[in-house]
Amino acid sequence: MKPNPTRSAFILIDMENGFVDPRGGHCIQGALATVPACARALDLARSKGIPVFFVKRIYRSDGSDVELTRYAAWKAGGHACTPASQGFNSAQAPEALRPQPGDYTIIKPRWSAFFQTELDLILRRLDVQTVILAGTTTPNCVRTTCYDAIALEYNTVVLTDCCSSQTEEIQEANLNDMCRVGAILMNSRSFADYGPDTVEDLSAAIRAEMEASDAFPEPFAPGASGAGWVDWW
């Protein structure tokens, strides 16, 4: 394992043939065009010592774990992304986006890479403070992962040319929403300059402010009765 001075992790979501190939059952219109940028970002992450996580959605062949809202489309699309599948409708990644020794693979059961997976546990063991998100689709799996990451107190970066939607309008609307909620937007070319000081550690900054303050987390004014803030709620 290389040193990771940025305390970051690169998370590539659902870049599988079934979602990327135009013939795939869940094809996202903009996904194929992002493959070169994703590959460039992967190479950059590895060169910087940033651990890479491939987050995949693999459906059981009987459909028992397919999302309720996707089940009909999964059947109509030829049962995409089943275990050990190969070809255009498979869970295989495009050749440029395949894991290398030292990378991690996470199998997720729903949209978010954090939902009922070991991702958060591993990131904390690796002392990761910032997650860098790429993949498809922007309004679903990237966005839910972004919101969960922020809720879990990770600084969150989204690589705008490394994620995709069915239309440009959907892409822009969702990127703007993630930006408003606190995600940092950059592209794969600016990611070349990414370093330890690129993203402020917001949690550390807030903690330092708290330590310098004489404020208490709840109002507490005990009197003769010893009443505290709970009693005055």
Short mmCIF file of C-alpha atoms in Angstrom, two decimals, residues 18-183:
data_model
loop_
_atom_site.label_atom_id
_atom_site.label_comp_id
_atom_site.label_asym_id
_atom_site.label_seq_id
_atom_site.Cartn_x
_atom_site.Cartn_y
_atom_site.Cartn_z
CA GLY A 18 -24.89 -3.41 -18.72
CA PHE A 19 -24.93 0.30 -17.85
CA VAL A 20 -22.28 1.57 -20.30
CA ASP A 21 -22.64 -0.42 -23.54
CA PRO A 22 -25.36 1.02 -25.84
CA ARG A 23 -26.78 -2.51 -26.14
CA GLY A 24 -26.91 -3.02 -22.37
CA GLY A 25 -30.22 -3.49 -20.62
CA HIS A 26 -29.64 -0.51 -18.32
CA CYS A 27 -27.63 1.65 -20.72
CA ILE A 28 -27.14 5.26 -19.63
CA GLN A 29 -26.85 7.50 -22.68
CA GLY A 30 -23.87 9.51 -21.47
CA ALA A 31 -21.90 6.69 -19.81
CA LEU A 32 -19.79 5.42 -22.72
CA ALA A 33 -18.41 8.88 -23.45
CA THR A 34 -17.05 9.15 -19.89
CA VAL A 35 -14.87 6.03 -20.10
CA PRO A 36 -11.68 7.86 -21.22
CA ALA A 37 -12.02 10.48 -18.47
CA CYS A 38 -12.70 7.79 -15.86
CA ALA A 39 -9.64 5.84 -17.01
CA ARG A 40 -7.50 8.99 -16.81
CA ALA A 41 -8.78 9.73 -13.31
CA LEU A 42 -8.13 6.15 -12.18
CA ASP A 43 -4.53 6.38 -13.33
CA LEU A 44 -4.10 9.71 -11.55
CA ALA A 45 -5.60 8.36 -8.32
CA ARG A 46 -3.29 5.36 -8.28
CA SER A 47 -0.26 7.54 -9.02
CA LYS A 48 -1.15 9.77 -6.04
CA GLY A 49 -1.48 6.85 -3.62
CA ILE A 50 -5.27 7.27 -3.45
CA PRO A 51 -6.99 3.90 -2.90
CA VAL A 52 -9.43 2.96 -5.65
CA PHE A 53 -12.82 1.38 -4.97
CA PHE A 54 -14.82 -0.26 -7.75
CA VAL A 55 -18.44 -0.24 -6.61
CA LYS A 56 -20.58 -2.67 -8.58
CA ARG A 57 -24.22 -3.69 -8.80
CA ILE A 58 -24.62 -7.40 -9.50
CA TYR A 59 -28.11 -8.89 -9.66
CA ARG A 60 -28.92 -12.46 -8.70
CA SER A 61 -30.11 -14.50 -11.65
CA ASP A 62 -33.58 -15.02 -10.16
CA GLY A 63 -34.10 -11.29 -9.64
CA SER A 64 -34.63 -11.65 -5.89
CA ASP A 65 -32.40 -8.67 -5.08
CA VAL A 66 -33.39 -6.33 -7.93
CA GLU A 67 -34.83 -3.00 -6.80
CA LEU A 68 -38.63 -2.98 -6.84
CA THR A 69 -38.69 0.03 -9.13
CA ARG A 70 -36.18 -1.53 -11.57
CA TYR A 71 -37.50 -5.10 -11.72
CA ALA A 72 -39.68 -4.66 -14.82
CA ALA A 73 -36.87 -2.90 -16.70
CA TRP A 74 -34.40 -5.57 -15.58
CA LYS A 75 -36.58 -8.32 -17.06
CA ALA A 76 -37.23 -6.37 -20.25
CA GLY A 77 -33.51 -5.62 -20.61
CA GLY A 78 -32.41 -9.23 -20.63
CA HIS A 79 -31.49 -9.69 -16.94
CA ALA A 80 -28.43 -7.46 -17.05
CA CYS A 81 -25.46 -7.61 -14.68
CA THR A 82 -25.91 -11.11 -13.30
CA PRO A 83 -23.03 -13.01 -11.60
CA ALA A 84 -20.27 -14.27 -13.93
CA SER A 85 -22.01 -12.65 -16.89
CA GLN A 86 -19.96 -11.62 -19.91
CA GLY A 87 -20.44 -9.37 -22.91
CA PHE A 88 -22.43 -6.23 -23.58
CA ASN A 89 -25.15 -6.87 -20.97
CA SER A 90 -22.86 -8.02 -18.20
CA ALA A 91 -21.43 -6.84 -14.90
CA GLN A 92 -17.99 -6.78 -16.51
CA ALA A 93 -16.29 -3.41 -16.68
CA PRO A 94 -15.03 -1.87 -19.91
CA GLU A 95 -11.44 -2.94 -20.42
CA ALA A 96 -9.99 0.46 -19.46
CA LEU A 97 -11.86 0.43 -16.14
CA ARG A 98 -10.91 -2.90 -14.63
CA PRO A 99 -9.40 -3.38 -11.18
CA GLN A 100 -5.69 -3.75 -10.65
CA PRO A 101 -3.78 -5.28 -7.73
CA GLY A 102 -4.29 -3.05 -4.70
CA ASP A 103 -7.79 -1.88 -5.69
CA TYR A 104 -10.95 -2.68 -3.72
CA THR A 105 -14.28 -4.02 -4.99
CA ILE A 106 -17.58 -3.36 -3.22
CA ILE A 107 -20.84 -5.06 -4.22
CA LYS A 108 -23.78 -2.84 -3.30
CA PRO A 109 -27.40 -3.99 -2.97
CA ARG A 110 -29.02 -0.64 -3.78
CA TRP A 111 -28.21 2.80 -5.20
CA SER A 112 -25.77 4.18 -2.63
CA ALA A 113 -22.28 2.71 -2.30
CA PHE A 114 -22.68 3.06 1.47
CA PHE A 115 -26.06 1.34 1.91
CA GLN A 116 -25.52 -2.03 3.67
CA THR A 117 -21.91 -2.32 2.44
CA GLU A 118 -18.53 -2.37 4.17
CA LEU A 119 -17.39 0.82 2.41
CA ASP A 120 -17.60 3.16 5.43
CA LEU A 121 -15.81 0.63 7.65
CA ILE A 122 -12.88 0.28 5.22
CA LEU A 123 -12.62 4.02 4.58
CA ARG A 124 -12.35 4.71 8.31
CA ARG A 125 -9.72 1.97 8.73
CA LEU A 126 -7.74 3.66 5.94
CA ASP A 127 -8.15 7.06 7.67
CA VAL A 128 -9.90 8.52 4.63
CA GLN A 129 -11.39 12.00 5.02
CA THR A 130 -12.39 12.78 1.42
CA VAL A 131 -14.20 10.65 -1.17
CA ILE A 132 -13.88 11.34 -4.89
CA LEU A 133 -16.91 10.10 -6.82
CA ALA A 134 -17.17 9.02 -10.45
CA GLY A 135 -19.39 6.66 -12.44
CA THR A 136 -23.03 6.34 -13.35
CA THR A 137 -25.74 7.42 -13.01
CA THR A 138 -25.38 10.94 -11.69
CA PRO A 139 -28.99 11.30 -10.43
CA ASN A 140 -29.15 7.87 -8.83
CA CYS A 141 -26.07 6.03 -7.60
CA VAL A 142 -23.60 8.92 -7.68
CA ARG A 143 -26.02 11.33 -6.02
CA THR A 144 -27.17 8.95 -3.28
CA THR A 145 -23.55 8.05 -2.55
CA CYS A 146 -22.71 11.76 -2.41
CA TYR A 147 -25.48 12.52 0.06
CA ASP A 148 -24.61 9.53 2.25
CA ALA A 149 -20.93 10.52 2.19
CA ILE A 150 -21.77 14.04 3.36
CA ALA A 151 -24.10 12.66 6.02
CA LEU A 152 -21.24 10.46 7.24
CA GLU A 153 -18.94 13.52 7.49
CA TYR A 154 -16.73 12.85 4.47
CA ASN A 155 -15.52 15.75 2.36
CA THR A 156 -17.00 14.90 -1.03
CA VAL A 157 -15.68 15.59 -4.53
CA VAL A 158 -17.61 14.77 -7.73
CA LEU A 159 -15.69 14.54 -11.01
CA THR A 160 -18.13 16.09 -13.43
CA ASP A 161 -16.79 14.59 -16.67
CA CYS A 162 -16.49 11.16 -15.06
CA CYS A 163 -20.19 10.74 -14.31
CA SER A 164 -23.19 10.55 -16.61
CA SER A 165 -26.95 10.85 -17.00
CA GLN A 166 -29.54 10.10 -19.67
CA THR A 167 -29.62 13.77 -20.74
CA GLU A 168 -27.48 16.88 -20.29
CA GLU A 169 -30.36 18.59 -18.50
CA ILE A 170 -30.53 15.81 -15.90
CA GLN A 171 -26.75 15.90 -15.54
CA GLU A 172 -26.56 19.64 -14.93
CA ALA A 173 -29.52 19.73 -12.54
CA ASN A 174 -28.07 16.98 -10.36
CA LEU A 175 -24.54 18.35 -10.36
CA ASN A 176 -25.93 21.72 -9.29
CA ASP A 177 -27.94 20.10 -6.49
CA MET A 178 -24.89 18.23 -5.18
CA CYS A 179 -22.86 21.42 -5.31
CA ARG A 180 -25.52 23.26 -3.30
CA VAL A 181 -25.52 20.57 -0.62
CA GLY A 182 -21.75 20.90 -0.22
CA ALA A 183 -20.04 18.65 -2.77
#
